[in-house]
Short mmCIF file of C-alpha atoms in Angstrom, two decimals:
data_model
loop_
_atom_site.label_atom_id
_atom_site.label_comp_id
_atom_site.label_asym_id
_atom_site.label_seq_id
_atom_site.Cartn_x
_atom_site.Cartn_y
_atom_site.Cartn_z
CA MET W 1 92.33 92.59 101.45
CA LYS W 2 94.12 89.31 102.16
CA LYS W 3 96.86 87.56 100.21
CA ASP W 4 98.74 84.46 101.26
CA ILE W 5 101.91 84.06 99.22
CA ILE W 6 104.45 81.25 99.09
CA LEU W 7 107.79 82.24 97.63
CA ALA W 8 110.07 79.38 96.61
CA GLY W 9 113.40 78.86 94.97
CA VAL W 10 116.99 77.85 95.46
CA GLY W 11 119.50 79.63 97.63
CA GLY W 12 121.02 82.65 95.92
CA GLN W 13 118.17 83.29 93.47
CA GLY W 14 116.73 86.29 95.33
CA ILE W 15 113.54 84.86 96.84
CA LEU W 16 114.03 86.73 100.10
CA SER W 17 114.57 89.99 98.21
CA ILE W 18 111.17 89.48 96.58
CA ALA W 19 109.63 88.90 100.02
CA THR W 20 111.29 92.03 101.38
CA ILE W 21 110.00 94.21 98.53
CA ILE W 22 106.45 92.86 98.76
CA GLY W 23 106.52 93.35 102.53
CA GLU W 24 107.85 96.89 102.18
CA ALA W 25 105.16 97.76 99.63
CA ALA W 26 102.45 96.24 101.84
CA LEU W 27 103.53 98.24 104.89
CA HIS W 28 103.50 101.46 102.89
CA GLN W 29 100.01 100.57 101.70
CA GLY W 30 98.94 100.34 105.36
CA LEU W 31 98.60 96.55 105.37
CA LYS W 32 99.67 94.07 108.02
CA ILE W 33 102.21 91.34 107.26
CA LYS W 34 103.54 88.15 108.80
CA GLN W 35 106.40 86.18 107.33
CA ALA W 36 108.02 82.82 108.01
CA GLU W 37 111.13 81.70 106.15
CA VAL W 38 112.89 78.40 105.62
CA HIS W 39 116.52 78.72 104.61
CA GLY W 40 117.80 75.40 103.31
CA MET W 41 121.39 74.74 102.50
CA SER W 42 121.39 77.93 100.45
CA GLN W 43 125.14 77.95 99.99
CA ARG W 44 124.77 74.56 98.33
CA GLY W 45 121.73 75.45 96.25
CA GLY W 46 119.20 74.23 98.80
CA ASP W 47 115.51 75.00 99.09
CA VAL W 48 114.59 78.53 100.19
CA GLN W 49 110.94 79.16 100.95
CA SER W 50 108.97 81.95 102.55
CA ASN W 51 105.35 82.23 103.69
CA LEU W 52 104.23 85.83 103.34
CA ARG W 53 100.78 86.75 104.63
CA ILE W 54 99.36 90.20 103.88
CA SER W 55 96.04 91.49 105.15
CA SER W 56 94.10 94.59 106.04
CA ASP W 57 92.91 92.66 109.14
CA PRO W 58 95.00 91.12 111.94
CA ILE W 59 96.92 87.98 110.96
CA LEU W 60 96.98 85.22 113.57
CA SER W 61 99.57 82.85 112.10
CA ASP W 62 102.59 83.29 109.87
CA LEU W 63 102.14 79.88 108.22
CA ILE W 64 99.93 79.21 105.22
CA PRO W 65 97.81 76.04 105.44
CA LEU W 66 97.43 73.42 102.71
CA LYS W 67 95.21 74.76 99.91
CA GLY W 68 95.49 78.24 101.41
CA ALA W 69 98.01 80.04 99.17
CA ASP W 70 96.62 82.66 96.83
CA ILE W 71 99.91 82.78 94.92
CA ILE W 72 103.01 80.63 94.62
CA ILE W 73 105.91 82.65 93.25
CA SER W 74 108.83 80.43 92.30
CA LEU W 75 112.18 81.04 90.66
CA GLU W 76 112.50 77.32 89.98
CA PRO W 77 109.82 75.09 88.38
CA MET W 78 110.39 72.02 90.56
CA GLU W 79 110.12 74.22 93.66
CA ALA W 80 106.76 75.51 92.37
CA LEU W 81 105.67 71.89 91.97
CA ARG W 82 106.84 71.07 95.52
CA TYR W 83 104.47 73.66 97.01
CA MET W 84 101.44 72.95 94.76
CA PRO W 85 99.56 71.22 97.63
CA TYR W 86 99.45 74.64 99.33
CA LEU W 87 97.76 76.36 96.39
CA ALA W 88 94.12 77.40 96.82
CA PRO W 89 91.77 76.05 94.12
CA ASP W 90 91.58 79.49 92.47
CA GLY W 91 95.21 80.41 93.25
CA TRP W 92 97.98 81.43 90.86
CA ILE W 93 101.39 79.93 90.20
CA VAL W 94 103.93 82.33 88.75
CA THR W 95 107.16 80.50 87.99
CA ASN W 96 110.36 80.53 86.04
CA SER W 97 110.31 77.98 83.22
CA VAL W 98 114.06 77.34 83.41
CA PRO W 99 115.23 74.81 85.99
CA PHE W 100 118.16 75.17 88.36
CA VAL W 101 119.42 71.60 88.14
CA ASN W 102 121.31 71.15 91.37
CA ILE W 103 120.64 67.48 92.13
CA PRO W 104 121.57 64.37 90.14
CA ASP W 105 118.01 63.00 90.05
CA TYR W 106 116.25 66.19 88.97
CA PRO W 107 112.97 65.09 87.34
CA GLU W 108 112.43 65.43 83.61
CA LEU W 109 111.53 69.06 82.92
CA ASP W 110 108.69 68.02 80.59
CA ASN W 111 107.09 66.09 83.48
CA VAL W 112 107.45 69.07 85.84
CA ILE W 113 105.90 71.42 83.28
CA ALA W 114 103.09 68.94 82.55
CA GLU W 115 102.17 68.86 86.26
CA LEU W 116 102.36 72.63 86.62
CA SER W 117 100.22 73.04 83.50
CA LYS W 118 97.34 71.30 85.29
CA VAL W 119 96.87 74.49 87.33
CA LYS W 120 94.25 76.72 85.71
CA ASN W 121 95.98 79.98 86.75
CA LEU W 122 99.59 79.65 85.62
CA VAL W 123 102.13 82.18 84.41
CA MET W 124 105.36 80.48 83.33
CA LEU W 125 108.14 82.54 81.81
CA ASP W 126 111.88 82.47 81.19
CA VAL W 127 112.87 85.11 83.73
CA ASP W 128 116.57 84.65 83.06
CA THR W 129 116.34 85.60 79.39
CA ILE W 130 114.02 88.52 80.10
CA ALA W 131 116.41 89.82 82.78
CA LYS W 132 119.35 89.59 80.35
CA ASP W 133 117.33 91.47 77.75
CA CYS W 134 116.74 94.18 80.38
CA GLY W 135 120.48 94.53 80.90
CA ASN W 136 121.09 92.56 84.10
CA ALA W 137 120.86 88.78 84.45
CA ARG W 138 120.83 89.21 88.25
CA ALA W 139 117.42 90.91 88.02
CA ALA W 140 115.62 87.64 87.21
CA ASN W 141 113.89 87.79 90.58
CA MET W 142 112.50 91.24 89.73
CA VAL W 143 111.15 89.90 86.43
CA LEU W 144 109.36 87.19 88.40
CA LEU W 145 108.03 89.72 90.92
CA GLY W 146 106.74 91.80 88.02
CA ALA W 147 104.95 88.77 86.54
CA ALA W 148 103.33 88.11 89.94
CA SER W 149 102.47 91.75 90.64
CA PRO W 150 99.06 91.81 88.86
CA PHE W 151 97.85 89.12 91.28
CA LEU W 152 99.11 90.67 94.53
CA GLY W 153 96.25 93.12 94.97
CA MET W 154 98.72 95.94 95.48
CA ASP W 155 99.38 99.12 93.60
CA ALA W 156 102.18 98.68 91.01
CA LYS W 157 103.64 102.06 91.99
CA ASN W 158 103.90 100.87 95.60
CA ILE W 159 105.95 97.87 94.48
CA GLU W 160 108.24 100.10 92.41
CA ASP W 161 108.63 102.42 95.39
CA GLY W 162 109.51 99.37 97.50
CA ILE W 163 112.30 98.54 95.04
CA GLU W 164 113.57 102.09 95.33
CA ARG W 165 113.56 101.97 99.13
CA ILE W 166 115.27 98.55 99.27
CA PHE W 167 117.88 99.10 96.53
CA GLY W 168 118.27 102.88 96.77
CA ARG W 169 121.54 102.67 98.70
CA LYS W 170 123.05 100.80 95.73
CA GLY W 171 122.45 103.75 93.43
CA ALA W 172 119.95 105.03 90.89
CA ASP W 173 121.24 102.76 88.10
CA ILE W 174 120.54 99.61 90.13
CA VAL W 175 117.09 100.87 91.08
CA GLU W 176 116.28 101.65 87.44
CA LEU W 177 117.51 98.25 86.21
CA ASN W 178 115.35 96.46 88.78
CA ILE W 179 112.28 98.54 87.95
CA LYS W 180 112.85 97.91 84.24
CA ALA W 181 112.99 94.15 84.94
CA LEU W 182 109.85 94.38 87.11
CA ARG W 183 107.94 96.14 84.33
CA ALA W 184 109.11 93.58 81.74
CA GLY W 185 107.79 90.73 83.89
CA ARG W 186 104.52 92.53 84.50
CA ALA W 187 104.08 93.03 80.75
CA VAL W 188 104.37 89.27 80.17
CA ALA W 189 101.73 88.51 82.83
CA GLU W 190 99.36 91.16 81.53
CA ASN W 191 99.57 89.69 78.01
CA LYS W 192 98.73 86.12 79.14
#
């Protein structure tokens, strides 16, 4: 098993929490991981990106080469577009459809979506609305993780257990809200 994952978004959206949960689930599944992170000006809404490499075999580098990513998971559509050159020809993009407009010259959303739509394996969903419907707008990142989960090659229960291990200290209600959001995102991806 080998999965090379690029996680992208804007500071404060929860990209690194997604990376932590995937990494936790992978370790408990007996897999090896390597991770490299880029923290932009996250306090100012800057780019946050993580390379996460998971494999049953040894991993030599923590960076994913161009056209090497199996999945790009992005909480922001323009950030998904930014990392498209890293996507493997048969790779998946799983992205939020709602932009986080934090710059004055943000491109037209229709143009961003048109470019993303050229990818044959695309799941685009409004994670913010789905998270609100689940009872917690802050769980948008878990909705996105759920939508990406069918393509990770990992057991769904392992991912849910990872959420429990990571968020357990915050209480059972928080764990349950995040798992509910994860399942809602997964349901969208499975119905695509």
